[in-house]
Coordinates of C-alpha atoms and ligand atoms in Angstrom, one line a residue:
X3 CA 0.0 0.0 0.0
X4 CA 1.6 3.5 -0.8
X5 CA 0.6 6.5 1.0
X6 CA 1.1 10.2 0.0
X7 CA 2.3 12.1 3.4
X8 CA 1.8 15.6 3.6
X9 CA 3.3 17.6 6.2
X10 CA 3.4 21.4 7.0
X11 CA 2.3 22.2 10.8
X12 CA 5.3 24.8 11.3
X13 CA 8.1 25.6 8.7
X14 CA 8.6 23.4 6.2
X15 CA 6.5 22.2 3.2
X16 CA 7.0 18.2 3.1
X17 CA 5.5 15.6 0.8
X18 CA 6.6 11.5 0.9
X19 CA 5.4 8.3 -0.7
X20 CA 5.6 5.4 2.1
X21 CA 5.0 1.7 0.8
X22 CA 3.5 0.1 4.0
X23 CA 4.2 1.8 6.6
X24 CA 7.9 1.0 6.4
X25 CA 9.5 1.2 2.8
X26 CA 10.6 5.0 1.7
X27 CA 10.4 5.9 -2.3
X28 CA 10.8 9.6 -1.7
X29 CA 11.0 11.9 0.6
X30 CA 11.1 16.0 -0.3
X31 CA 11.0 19.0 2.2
X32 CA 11.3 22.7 1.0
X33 CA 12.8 24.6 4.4
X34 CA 11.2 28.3 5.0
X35 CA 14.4 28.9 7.4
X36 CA 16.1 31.7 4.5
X37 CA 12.6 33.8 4.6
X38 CA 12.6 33.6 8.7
X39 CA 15.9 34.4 9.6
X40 CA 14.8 37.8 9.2
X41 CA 12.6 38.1 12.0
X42 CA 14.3 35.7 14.3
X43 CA 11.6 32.7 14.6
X44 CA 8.6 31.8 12.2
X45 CA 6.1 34.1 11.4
X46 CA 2.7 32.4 10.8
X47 CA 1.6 34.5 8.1
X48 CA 4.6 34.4 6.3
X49 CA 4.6 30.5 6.3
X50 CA 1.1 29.8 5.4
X51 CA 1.7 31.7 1.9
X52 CA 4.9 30.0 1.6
X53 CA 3.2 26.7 2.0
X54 CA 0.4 28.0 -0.7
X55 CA 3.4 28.5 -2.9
X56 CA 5.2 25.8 -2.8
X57 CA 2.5 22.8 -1.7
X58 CA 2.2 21.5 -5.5
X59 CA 5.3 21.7 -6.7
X60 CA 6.9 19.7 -3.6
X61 CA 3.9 17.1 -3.8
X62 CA 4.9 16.6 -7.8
X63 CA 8.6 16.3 -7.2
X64 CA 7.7 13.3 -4.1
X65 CA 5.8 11.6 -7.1
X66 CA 8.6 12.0 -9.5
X67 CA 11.7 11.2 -7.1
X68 CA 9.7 7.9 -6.0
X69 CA 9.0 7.1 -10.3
X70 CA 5.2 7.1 -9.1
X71 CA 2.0 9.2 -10.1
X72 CA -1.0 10.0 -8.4
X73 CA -2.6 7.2 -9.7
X74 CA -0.2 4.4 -7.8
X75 CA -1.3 6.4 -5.2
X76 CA -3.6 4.0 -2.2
X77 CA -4.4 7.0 -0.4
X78 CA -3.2 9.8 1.6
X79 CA -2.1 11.2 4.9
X80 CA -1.9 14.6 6.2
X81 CA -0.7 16.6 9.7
X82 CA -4.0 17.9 10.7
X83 CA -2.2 19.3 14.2
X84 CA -0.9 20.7 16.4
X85 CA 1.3 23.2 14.8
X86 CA 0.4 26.9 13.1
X87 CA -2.9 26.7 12.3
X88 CA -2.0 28.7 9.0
X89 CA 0.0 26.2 7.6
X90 CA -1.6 23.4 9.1
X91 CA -4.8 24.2 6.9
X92 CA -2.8 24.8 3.6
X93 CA -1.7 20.9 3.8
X94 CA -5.2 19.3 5.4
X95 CA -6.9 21.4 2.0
X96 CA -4.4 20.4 -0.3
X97 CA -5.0 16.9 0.9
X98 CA -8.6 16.7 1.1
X99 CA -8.8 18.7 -2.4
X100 CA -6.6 15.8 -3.8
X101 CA -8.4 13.0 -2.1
X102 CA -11.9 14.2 -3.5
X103 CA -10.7 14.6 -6.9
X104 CA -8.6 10.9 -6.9
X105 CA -11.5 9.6 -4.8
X106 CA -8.8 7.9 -2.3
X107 CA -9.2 7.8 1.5
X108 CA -7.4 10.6 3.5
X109 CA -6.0 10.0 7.2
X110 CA -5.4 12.8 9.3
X111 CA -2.5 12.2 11.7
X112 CA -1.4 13.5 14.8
X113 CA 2.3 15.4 14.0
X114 CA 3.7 13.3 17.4
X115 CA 2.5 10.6 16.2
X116 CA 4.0 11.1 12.8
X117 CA 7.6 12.0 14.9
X118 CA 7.4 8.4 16.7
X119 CA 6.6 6.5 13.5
X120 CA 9.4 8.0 11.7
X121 CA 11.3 5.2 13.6
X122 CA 9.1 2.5 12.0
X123 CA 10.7 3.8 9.0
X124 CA 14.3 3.8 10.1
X125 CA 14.0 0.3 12.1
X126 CA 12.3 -2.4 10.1
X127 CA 12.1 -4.6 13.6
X128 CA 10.6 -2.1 15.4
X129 CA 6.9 -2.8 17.2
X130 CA 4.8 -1.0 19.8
X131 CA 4.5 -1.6 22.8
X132 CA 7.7 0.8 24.1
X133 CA 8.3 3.5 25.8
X134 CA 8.4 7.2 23.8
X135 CA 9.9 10.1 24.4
X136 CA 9.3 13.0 22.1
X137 CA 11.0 16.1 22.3
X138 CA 10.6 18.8 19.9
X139 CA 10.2 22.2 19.3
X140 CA 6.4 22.6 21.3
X141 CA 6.7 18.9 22.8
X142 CA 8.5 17.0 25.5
X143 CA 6.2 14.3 26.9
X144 CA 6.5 10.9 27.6
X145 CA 4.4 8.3 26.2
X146 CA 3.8 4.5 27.0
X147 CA 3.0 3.5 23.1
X148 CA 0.7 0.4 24.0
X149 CA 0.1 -0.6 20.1
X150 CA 0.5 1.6 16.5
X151 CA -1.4 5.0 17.3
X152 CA -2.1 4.4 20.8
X153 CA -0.7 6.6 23.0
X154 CA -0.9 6.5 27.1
X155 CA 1.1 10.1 28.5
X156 CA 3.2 9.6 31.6
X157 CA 4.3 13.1 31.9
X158 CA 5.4 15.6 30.1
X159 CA 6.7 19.5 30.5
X160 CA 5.3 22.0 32.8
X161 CA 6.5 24.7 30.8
X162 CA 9.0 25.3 28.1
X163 CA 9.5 22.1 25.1
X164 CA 12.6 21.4 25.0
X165 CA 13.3 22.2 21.8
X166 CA 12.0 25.9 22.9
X167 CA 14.4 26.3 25.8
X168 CA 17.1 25.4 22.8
X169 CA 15.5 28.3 20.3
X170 CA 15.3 30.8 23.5
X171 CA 18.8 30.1 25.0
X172 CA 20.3 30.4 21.2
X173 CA 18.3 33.9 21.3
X174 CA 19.8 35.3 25.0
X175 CA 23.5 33.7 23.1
X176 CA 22.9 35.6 20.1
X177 CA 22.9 32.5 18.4
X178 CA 20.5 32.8 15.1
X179 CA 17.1 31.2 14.2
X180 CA 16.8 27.7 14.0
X181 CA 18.7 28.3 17.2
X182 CA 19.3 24.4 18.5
X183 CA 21.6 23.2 16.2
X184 CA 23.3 26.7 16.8
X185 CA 23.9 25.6 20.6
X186 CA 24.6 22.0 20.1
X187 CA 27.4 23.4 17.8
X188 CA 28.4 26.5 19.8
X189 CA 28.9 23.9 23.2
X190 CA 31.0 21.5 21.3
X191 CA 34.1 24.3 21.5
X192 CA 32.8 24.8 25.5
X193 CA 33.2 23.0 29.1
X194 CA 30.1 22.2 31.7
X195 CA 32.1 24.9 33.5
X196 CA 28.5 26.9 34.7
X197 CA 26.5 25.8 37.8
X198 CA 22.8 25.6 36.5
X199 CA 20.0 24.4 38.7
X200 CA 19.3 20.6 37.6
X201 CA 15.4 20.8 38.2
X202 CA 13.7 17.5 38.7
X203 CA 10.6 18.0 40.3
X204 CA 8.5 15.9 42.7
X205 CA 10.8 12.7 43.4
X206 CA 8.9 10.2 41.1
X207 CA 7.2 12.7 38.4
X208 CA 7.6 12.2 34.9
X209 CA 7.6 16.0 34.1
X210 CA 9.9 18.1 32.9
X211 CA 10.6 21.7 33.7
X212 CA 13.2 23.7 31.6
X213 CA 12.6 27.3 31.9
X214 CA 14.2 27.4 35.6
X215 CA 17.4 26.5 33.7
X216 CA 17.2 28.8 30.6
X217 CA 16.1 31.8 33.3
X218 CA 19.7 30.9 35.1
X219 CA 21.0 31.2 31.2
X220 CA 19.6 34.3 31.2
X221 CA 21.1 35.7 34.5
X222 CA 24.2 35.2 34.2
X223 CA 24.0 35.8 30.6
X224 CA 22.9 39.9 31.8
X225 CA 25.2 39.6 34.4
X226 CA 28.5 38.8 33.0
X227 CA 30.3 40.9 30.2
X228 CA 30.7 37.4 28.4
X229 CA 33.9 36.3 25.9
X230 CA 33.4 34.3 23.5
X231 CA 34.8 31.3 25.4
X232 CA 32.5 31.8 27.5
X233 CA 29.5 31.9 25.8
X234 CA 30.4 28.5 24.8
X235 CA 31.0 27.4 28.0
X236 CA 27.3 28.6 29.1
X237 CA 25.8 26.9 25.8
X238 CA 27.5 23.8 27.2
X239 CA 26.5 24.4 30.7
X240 CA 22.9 24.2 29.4
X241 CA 22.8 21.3 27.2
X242 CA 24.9 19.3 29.6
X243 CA 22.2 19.8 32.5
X244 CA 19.0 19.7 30.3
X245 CA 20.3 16.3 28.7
X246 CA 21.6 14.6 32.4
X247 CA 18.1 15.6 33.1
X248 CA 16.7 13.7 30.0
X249 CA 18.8 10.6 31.0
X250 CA 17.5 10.6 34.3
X251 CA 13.8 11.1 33.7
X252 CA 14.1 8.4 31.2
X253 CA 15.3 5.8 33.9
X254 CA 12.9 6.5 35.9
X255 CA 10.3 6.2 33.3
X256 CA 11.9 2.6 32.2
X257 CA 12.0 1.8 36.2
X258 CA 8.2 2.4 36.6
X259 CA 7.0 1.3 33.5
X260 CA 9.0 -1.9 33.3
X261 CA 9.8 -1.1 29.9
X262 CA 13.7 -1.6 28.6
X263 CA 12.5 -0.5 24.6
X264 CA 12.6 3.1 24.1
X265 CA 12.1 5.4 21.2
X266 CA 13.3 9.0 21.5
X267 CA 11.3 11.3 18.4
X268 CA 11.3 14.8 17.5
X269 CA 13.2 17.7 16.5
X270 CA 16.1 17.8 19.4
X271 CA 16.6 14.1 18.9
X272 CA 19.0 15.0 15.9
X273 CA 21.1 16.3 18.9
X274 CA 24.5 14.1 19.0
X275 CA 25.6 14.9 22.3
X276 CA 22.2 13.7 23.6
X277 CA 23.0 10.2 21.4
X278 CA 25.9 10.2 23.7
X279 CA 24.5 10.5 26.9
X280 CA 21.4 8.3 26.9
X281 CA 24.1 5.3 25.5
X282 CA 24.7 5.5 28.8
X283 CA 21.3 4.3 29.8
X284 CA 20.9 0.1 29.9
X285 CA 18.3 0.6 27.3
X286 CA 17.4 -1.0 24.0
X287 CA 17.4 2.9 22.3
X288 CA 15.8 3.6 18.9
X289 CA 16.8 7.1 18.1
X290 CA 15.6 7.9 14.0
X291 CA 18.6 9.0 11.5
X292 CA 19.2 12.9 11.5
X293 CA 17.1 13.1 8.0
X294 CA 13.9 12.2 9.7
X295 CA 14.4 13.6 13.4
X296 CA 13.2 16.9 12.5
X297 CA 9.8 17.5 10.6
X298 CA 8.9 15.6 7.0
X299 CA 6.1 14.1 4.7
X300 CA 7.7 10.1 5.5
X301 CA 6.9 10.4 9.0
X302 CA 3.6 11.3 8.3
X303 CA 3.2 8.8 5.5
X304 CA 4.1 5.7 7.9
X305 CA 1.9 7.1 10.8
X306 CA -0.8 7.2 7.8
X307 CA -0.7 3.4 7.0
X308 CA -1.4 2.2 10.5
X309 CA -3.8 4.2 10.7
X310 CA -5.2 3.8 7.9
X311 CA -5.3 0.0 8.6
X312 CA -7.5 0.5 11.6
X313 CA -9.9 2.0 9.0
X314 CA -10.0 5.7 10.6
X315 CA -10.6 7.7 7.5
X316 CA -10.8 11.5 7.6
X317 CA -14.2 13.0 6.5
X318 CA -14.1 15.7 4.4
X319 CA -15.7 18.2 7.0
X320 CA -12.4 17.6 8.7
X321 CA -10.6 20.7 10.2
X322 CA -7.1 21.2 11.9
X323 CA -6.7 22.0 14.9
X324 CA -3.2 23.9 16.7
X325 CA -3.8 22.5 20.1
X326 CA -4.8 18.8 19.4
X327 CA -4.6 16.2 21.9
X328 CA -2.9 13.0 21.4
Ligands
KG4_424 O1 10.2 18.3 15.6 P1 10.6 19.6 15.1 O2 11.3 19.7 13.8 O3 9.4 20.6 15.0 C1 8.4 20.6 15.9 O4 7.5 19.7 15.8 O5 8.5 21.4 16.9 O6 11.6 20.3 16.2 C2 12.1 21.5 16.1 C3 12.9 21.8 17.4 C4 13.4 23.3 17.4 O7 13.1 23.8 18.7 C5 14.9 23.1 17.2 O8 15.6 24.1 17.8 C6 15.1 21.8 17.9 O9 14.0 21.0 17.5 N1 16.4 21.2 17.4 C7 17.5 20.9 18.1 C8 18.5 20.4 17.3 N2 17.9 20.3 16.0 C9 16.6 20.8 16.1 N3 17.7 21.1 19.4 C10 18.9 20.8 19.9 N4 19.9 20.3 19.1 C11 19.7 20.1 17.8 N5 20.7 19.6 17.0
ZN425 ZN1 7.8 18.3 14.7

Protein backbone atom coordinates (compact mmCIF):
# COMPACT_ATOMS: atom_id res chain seq x y z
CA UNK A 1 0.00 0.00 0.00
CA UNK A 2 1.57 3.48 -0.76
CA UNK A 3 0.62 6.48 1.04
CA UNK A 4 1.09 10.21 0.00
CA UNK A 5 2.28 12.13 3.41
CA UNK A 6 1.83 15.63 3.58
CA UNK A 7 3.26 17.59 6.15
CA UNK A 8 3.37 21.45 6.96
CA UNK A 9 2.28 22.19 10.79
CA UNK A 10 5.27 24.83 11.29
CA UNK A 11 8.15 25.59 8.68
CA UNK A 12 8.57 23.38 6.21
CA UNK A 13 6.50 22.23 3.17
CA UNK A 14 7.02 18.24 3.14
CA UNK A 15 5.54 15.63 0.85
CA UNK A 16 6.59 11.46 0.94
CA UNK A 17 5.37 8.25 -0.66
CA UNK A 18 5.62 5.44 2.13
CA UNK A 19 5.00 1.66 0.82
CA UNK A 20 3.45 0.08 3.96
CA UNK A 21 4.17 1.79 6.65
CA UNK A 22 7.93 0.96 6.43
CA UNK A 23 9.47 1.20 2.80
CA UNK A 24 10.61 5.01 1.71
CA UNK A 25 10.37 5.85 -2.27
CA UNK A 26 10.81 9.62 -1.69
CA UNK A 27 11.00 11.93 0.55
CA UNK A 28 11.10 15.98 -0.27
CA UNK A 29 11.02 18.96 2.18
CA UNK A 30 11.32 22.70 0.95
CA UNK A 31 12.80 24.63 4.42
CA UNK A 32 11.20 28.28 4.98
CA UNK A 33 14.43 28.90 7.41
CA UNK A 34 16.08 31.70 4.53
CA UNK A 35 12.65 33.80 4.61
CA UNK A 36 12.59 33.63 8.68
CA UNK A 37 15.92 34.43 9.55
CA UNK A 38 14.81 37.84 9.22
CA UNK A 39 12.58 38.09 11.99
CA UNK A 40 14.30 35.71 14.35
CA UNK A 41 11.64 32.74 14.62
CA UNK A 42 8.63 31.80 12.24
CA UNK A 43 6.14 34.12 11.45
CA UNK A 44 2.68 32.36 10.80
CA UNK A 45 1.56 34.46 8.13
CA UNK A 46 4.61 34.42 6.26
CA UNK A 47 4.61 30.48 6.27
CA UNK A 48 1.07 29.83 5.37
CA UNK A 49 1.71 31.71 1.92
CA UNK A 50 4.86 30.01 1.56
CA UNK A 51 3.24 26.73 2.00
CA UNK A 52 0.39 27.97 -0.68
CA UNK A 53 3.39 28.49 -2.92
CA UNK A 54 5.16 25.82 -2.78
CA UNK A 55 2.52 22.77 -1.73
CA UNK A 56 2.19 21.45 -5.52
CA UNK A 57 5.31 21.69 -6.69
CA UNK A 58 6.87 19.71 -3.63
CA UNK A 59 3.92 17.05 -3.83
CA UNK A 60 4.95 16.63 -7.76
CA UNK A 61 8.56 16.26 -7.18
CA UNK A 62 7.70 13.35 -4.13
CA UNK A 63 5.78 11.62 -7.11
CA UNK A 64 8.62 12.00 -9.49
CA UNK A 65 11.72 11.22 -7.08
CA UNK A 66 9.70 7.88 -5.97
CA UNK A 67 9.01 7.12 -10.32
CA UNK A 68 5.16 7.06 -9.14
CA UNK A 69 2.04 9.18 -10.08
CA UNK A 70 -1.01 9.97 -8.40
CA UNK A 71 -2.58 7.18 -9.71
CA UNK A 72 -0.18 4.41 -7.83
CA UNK A 73 -1.32 6.43 -5.21
CA UNK A 74 -3.64 3.97 -2.21
CA UNK A 75 -4.44 6.98 -0.36
CA UNK A 76 -3.18 9.79 1.58
CA UNK A 77 -2.06 11.21 4.88
CA UNK A 78 -1.85 14.56 6.22
CA UNK A 79 -0.75 16.60 9.75
CA UNK A 80 -3.99 17.85 10.70
CA UNK A 81 -2.21 19.33 14.21
CA UNK A 82 -0.93 20.72 16.39
CA UNK A 83 1.26 23.18 14.82
CA UNK A 84 0.38 26.95 13.13
CA UNK A 85 -2.89 26.69 12.26
CA UNK A 86 -1.99 28.75 9.01
CA UNK A 87 0.03 26.16 7.63
CA UNK A 88 -1.58 23.39 9.06
CA UNK A 89 -4.82 24.23 6.89
CA UNK A 90 -2.80 24.84 3.64
CA UNK A 91 -1.73 20.93 3.82
CA UNK A 92 -5.21 19.34 5.35
CA UNK A 93 -6.94 21.39 2.03
CA UNK A 94 -4.41 20.37 -0.32
CA UNK A 95 -4.96 16.89 0.87
CA UNK A 96 -8.61 16.75 1.12
CA UNK A 97 -8.77 18.69 -2.37
CA UNK A 98 -6.57 15.75 -3.81
CA UNK A 99 -8.45 13.03 -2.10
CA UNK A 100 -11.89 14.20 -3.46
CA UNK A 101 -10.66 14.59 -6.87
CA UNK A 102 -8.61 10.89 -6.93
CA UNK A 103 -11.52 9.55 -4.80
CA UNK A 104 -8.80 7.87 -2.33
CA UNK A 105 -9.20 7.83 1.49
CA UNK A 106 -7.37 10.56 3.54
CA UNK A 107 -6.03 10.00 7.18
CA UNK A 108 -5.36 12.79 9.34
CA UNK A 109 -2.46 12.19 11.73
CA UNK A 110 -1.41 13.45 14.78
CA UNK A 111 2.25 15.41 13.99
CA UNK A 112 3.75 13.31 17.41
CA UNK A 113 2.47 10.58 16.24
CA UNK A 114 4.00 11.07 12.75
CA UNK A 115 7.59 12.00 14.93
CA UNK A 116 7.38 8.43 16.73
CA UNK A 117 6.64 6.53 13.48
CA UNK A 118 9.38 8.04 11.70
CA UNK A 119 11.35 5.23 13.62
CA UNK A 120 9.08 2.49 12.00
CA UNK A 121 10.68 3.80 8.97
CA UNK A 122 14.31 3.83 10.13
CA UNK A 123 14.01 0.30 12.08
CA UNK A 124 12.33 -2.37 10.10
CA UNK A 125 12.12 -4.57 13.61
CA UNK A 126 10.56 -2.06 15.43
CA UNK A 127 6.93 -2.85 17.19
CA UNK A 128 4.78 -0.99 19.85
CA UNK A 129 4.50 -1.61 22.78
CA UNK A 130 7.67 0.82 24.11
CA UNK A 131 8.27 3.50 25.84
CA UNK A 132 8.38 7.18 23.81
CA UNK A 133 9.92 10.12 24.43
CA UNK A 134 9.27 13.01 22.14
CA UNK A 135 11.00 16.14 22.33
CA UNK A 136 10.64 18.82 19.88
CA UNK A 137 10.21 22.23 19.27
CA UNK A 138 6.36 22.61 21.28
CA UNK A 139 6.73 18.91 22.85
CA UNK A 140 8.45 16.99 25.52
CA UNK A 141 6.18 14.27 26.95
CA UNK A 142 6.52 10.90 27.62
CA UNK A 143 4.43 8.32 26.19
CA UNK A 144 3.81 4.49 27.00
CA UNK A 145 3.04 3.46 23.11
CA UNK A 146 0.66 0.38 24.01
CA UNK A 147 0.14 -0.57 20.07
CA UNK A 148 0.48 1.65 16.50
CA UNK A 149 -1.35 5.03 17.33
CA UNK A 150 -2.05 4.38 20.82
CA UNK A 151 -0.74 6.55 23.04
CA UNK A 152 -0.91 6.53 27.11
CA UNK A 153 1.08 10.09 28.47
CA UNK A 154 3.23 9.65 31.59
CA UNK A 155 4.27 13.10 31.90
CA UNK A 156 5.42 15.63 30.12
CA UNK A 157 6.74 19.49 30.49
CA UNK A 158 5.33 22.01 32.76
CA UNK A 159 6.48 24.71 30.81
CA UNK A 160 9.02 25.28 28.14
CA UNK A 161 9.46 22.14 25.08
CA UNK A 162 12.61 21.35 25.05
CA UNK A 163 13.28 22.25 21.81
CA UNK A 164 11.99 25.89 22.90
CA UNK A 165 14.40 26.29 25.84
CA UNK A 166 17.10 25.42 22.84
CA UNK A 167 15.50 28.30 20.30
CA UNK A 168 15.34 30.77 23.47
CA UNK A 169 18.80 30.12 25.04
CA UNK A 170 20.28 30.42 21.15
CA UNK A 171 18.34 33.89 21.28
CA UNK A 172 19.76 35.29 25.01
CA UNK A 173 23.49 33.69 23.10
CA UNK A 174 22.93 35.64 20.13
CA UNK A 175 22.87 32.50 18.38
CA UNK A 176 20.46 32.77 15.14
CA UNK A 177 17.08 31.20 14.20
CA UNK A 178 16.80 27.67 14.02
CA UNK A 179 18.73 28.35 17.17
CA UNK A 180 19.28 24.38 18.52
CA UNK A 181 21.63 23.15 16.22
CA UNK A 182 23.25 26.68 16.82
CA UNK A 183 23.92 25.56 20.63
CA UNK A 184 24.58 21.99 20.05
CA UNK A 185 27.41 23.45 17.83
CA UNK A 186 28.43 26.52 19.83
CA UNK A 187 28.87 23.87 23.22
CA UNK A 188 31.04 21.50 21.29
CA UNK A 189 34.07 24.28 21.53
CA UNK A 190 32.81 24.83 25.53
CA UNK A 191 33.16 22.96 29.14
CA UNK A 192 30.09 22.21 31.74
CA UNK A 193 32.14 24.94 33.54
CA UNK A 194 28.55 26.86 34.68
CA UNK A 195 26.46 25.77 37.84
CA UNK A 196 22.79 25.62 36.54
CA UNK A 197 20.05 24.39 38.68
CA UNK A 198 19.29 20.64 37.58
CA UNK A 199 15.35 20.79 38.16
CA UNK A 200 13.68 17.46 38.68
CA UNK A 201 10.58 17.95 40.31
CA UNK A 202 8.51 15.91 42.72
CA UNK A 203 10.78 12.68 43.38
CA UNK A 204 8.92 10.22 41.08
CA UNK A 205 7.21 12.71 38.36
CA UNK A 206 7.64 12.22 34.90
CA UNK A 207 7.56 15.96 34.08
CA UNK A 208 9.91 18.12 32.89
CA UNK A 209 10.62 21.71 33.73
CA UNK A 210 13.17 23.70 31.62
CA UNK A 211 12.59 27.31 31.91
CA UNK A 212 14.16 27.42 35.62
CA UNK A 213 17.43 26.54 33.72
CA UNK A 214 17.18 28.80 30.60
CA UNK A 215 16.08 31.82 33.33
CA UNK A 216 19.72 30.90 35.06
CA UNK A 217 20.98 31.21 31.24
CA UNK A 218 19.56 34.27 31.21
CA UNK A 219 21.15 35.72 34.47
CA UNK A 220 24.16 35.20 34.22
CA UNK A 221 24.04 35.84 30.56
CA UNK A 222 22.92 39.88 31.85
CA UNK A 223 25.22 39.62 34.45
CA UNK A 224 28.48 38.80 33.03
CA UNK A 225 30.32 40.86 30.22
CA UNK A 226 30.75 37.40 28.41
CA UNK A 227 33.92 36.29 25.92
CA UNK A 228 33.36 34.32 23.53
CA UNK A 229 34.82 31.30 25.37
CA UNK A 230 32.45 31.82 27.55
CA UNK A 231 29.53 31.94 25.83
CA UNK A 232 30.45 28.54 24.75
CA UNK A 233 31.00 27.38 27.98
CA UNK A 234 27.31 28.61 29.13
CA UNK A 235 25.79 26.86 25.75
CA UNK A 236 27.47 23.78 27.17
CA UNK A 237 26.54 24.36 30.72
CA UNK A 238 22.93 24.22 29.40
CA UNK A 239 22.77 21.25 27.22
CA UNK A 240 24.87 19.26 29.64
CA UNK A 241 22.20 19.84 32.48
CA UNK A 242 19.02 19.75 30.32
CA UNK A 243 20.28 16.27 28.68
CA UNK A 244 21.56 14.60 32.39
CA UNK A 245 18.12 15.61 33.09
CA UNK A 246 16.71 13.69 30.02
CA UNK A 247 18.82 10.59 31.02
CA UNK A 248 17.46 10.61 34.30
CA UNK A 249 13.77 11.09 33.71
CA UNK A 250 14.06 8.37 31.22
CA UNK A 251 15.28 5.77 33.92
CA UNK A 252 12.92 6.51 35.95
CA UNK A 253 10.29 6.17 33.31
CA UNK A 254 11.91 2.59 32.21
CA UNK A 255 12.02 1.82 36.24
CA UNK A 256 8.18 2.45 36.61
CA UNK A 257 6.99 1.29 33.48
CA UNK A 258 9.03 -1.92 33.34
CA UNK A 259 9.82 -1.13 29.91
CA UNK A 260 13.70 -1.63 28.62
CA UNK A 261 12.53 -0.51 24.58
CA UNK A 262 12.57 3.09 24.12
CA UNK A 263 12.08 5.41 21.22
CA UNK A 264 13.30 9.02 21.54
CA UNK A 265 11.34 11.32 18.38
CA UNK A 266 11.29 14.77 17.51
CA UNK A 267 13.24 17.67 16.51
CA UNK A 268 16.12 17.83 19.36
CA UNK A 269 16.61 14.10 18.93
CA UNK A 270 18.97 15.03 15.86
CA UNK A 271 21.14 16.33 18.93
CA UNK A 272 24.47 14.08 19.02
CA UNK A 273 25.55 14.90 22.34
CA UNK A 274 22.19 13.74 23.58
CA UNK A 275 22.95 10.24 21.37
CA UNK A 276 25.89 10.24 23.68
CA UNK A 277 24.50 10.54 26.95
CA UNK A 278 21.40 8.33 26.89
CA UNK A 279 24.13 5.26 25.51
CA UNK A 280 24.74 5.50 28.78
CA UNK A 281 21.28 4.26 29.81
CA UNK A 282 20.91 0.10 29.94
CA UNK A 283 18.33 0.59 27.32
CA UNK A 284 17.36 -1.01 24.02
CA UNK A 285 17.35 2.86 22.25
CA UNK A 286 15.82 3.64 18.89
CA UNK A 287 16.82 7.07 18.14
CA UNK A 288 15.64 7.93 14.00
CA UNK A 289 18.55 8.96 11.49
CA UNK A 290 19.23 12.95 11.47
CA UNK A 291 17.08 13.15 7.97
CA UNK A 292 13.89 12.23 9.70
CA UNK A 293 14.36 13.63 13.37
CA UNK A 294 13.20 16.88 12.47
CA UNK A 295 9.78 17.52 10.55
CA UNK A 296 8.94 15.63 7.00
CA UNK A 297 6.08 14.06 4.65
CA UNK A 298 7.69 10.10 5.50
CA UNK A 299 6.92 10.43 8.99
CA UNK A 300 3.58 11.30 8.35
CA UNK A 301 3.17 8.78 5.46
CA UNK A 302 4.10 5.72 7.95
CA UNK A 303 1.90 7.11 10.77
CA UNK A 304 -0.81 7.24 7.79
CA UNK A 305 -0.74 3.36 7.04
CA UNK A 306 -1.42 2.17 10.47
CA UNK A 307 -3.83 4.24 10.74
CA UNK A 308 -5.22 3.80 7.93
CA UNK A 309 -5.26 0.01 8.57
CA UNK A 310 -7.46 0.51 11.61
CA UNK A 311 -9.89 1.97 9.02
CA UNK A 312 -9.98 5.73 10.61
CA UNK A 313 -10.64 7.68 7.48
CA UNK A 314 -10.85 11.50 7.63
CA UNK A 315 -14.24 13.01 6.51
CA UNK A 316 -14.12 15.73 4.42
CA UNK A 317 -15.71 18.24 7.03
CA UNK A 318 -12.40 17.57 8.70
CA UNK A 319 -10.57 20.75 10.18
CA UNK A 320 -7.14 21.20 11.90
CA UNK A 321 -6.70 21.99 14.94
CA UNK A 322 -3.21 23.88 16.74
CA UNK A 323 -3.75 22.45 20.14
CA UNK A 324 -4.84 18.84 19.36
CA UNK A 325 -4.62 16.22 21.93
CA UNK A 326 -2.94 12.95 21.42
O1 LIG B 1 10.24 18.29 15.63
P1 LIG B 1 10.65 19.61 15.09
O2 LIG B 1 11.35 19.66 13.76
O3 LIG B 1 9.44 20.58 14.98
C1 LIG B 1 8.42 20.57 15.95
O4 LIG B 1 7.53 19.71 15.85
O5 LIG B 1 8.54 21.41 16.88
O6 LIG B 1 11.57 20.25 16.22
C2 LIG B 1 12.13 21.51 16.08
C3 LIG B 1 12.87 21.84 17.38
C4 LIG B 1 13.38 23.25 17.42
O7 LIG B 1 13.07 23.82 18.67
C5 LIG B 1 14.87 23.10 17.21
O8 LIG B 1 15.63 24.13 17.81
C6 LIG B 1 15.14 21.76 17.88
O9 LIG B 1 14.02 20.97 17.51
N1 LIG B 1 16.37 21.17 17.37
C7 LIG B 1 17.47 20.92 18.13
C8 LIG B 1 18.45 20.41 17.25
N2 LIG B 1 17.92 20.34 15.98
C9 LIG B 1 16.64 20.80 16.09
N3 LIG B 1 17.69 21.10 19.44
C10 LIG B 1 18.91 20.77 19.92
N4 LIG B 1 19.91 20.27 19.13
C11 LIG B 1 19.73 20.08 17.81
N5 LIG B 1 20.71 19.62 17.05
ZN1 LIG C 1 7.79 18.26 14.65
Amino acid sequence: MLILGIETSCDETAAALVEDGRILHSSVLHSQIPIHIPFGGVVPEIASRSHVERIEGIVKRALSQGKKTLDDVDALAVTQGPGLIGPLLVGLNYAKGLSYALKKPLVAIHHLDGHVASNYLAFPELEPPFLALILSGGHSHFYEVEDYGVYRALGGTRDDALGEAFDKVARILGLPYPGGPQVELLARKGEKSFKLPKTMLEKDSLDFSFSGIKSAVKNLSDKLEMSDRQRADLACSFQEMVFEIVRDKLALAMEKTGRRKLVIAGGVASNMRLREVLSELDAQLFIPPLSICTDNGAMIAAAGYYKYLRGDFAPLELNAQANLPL
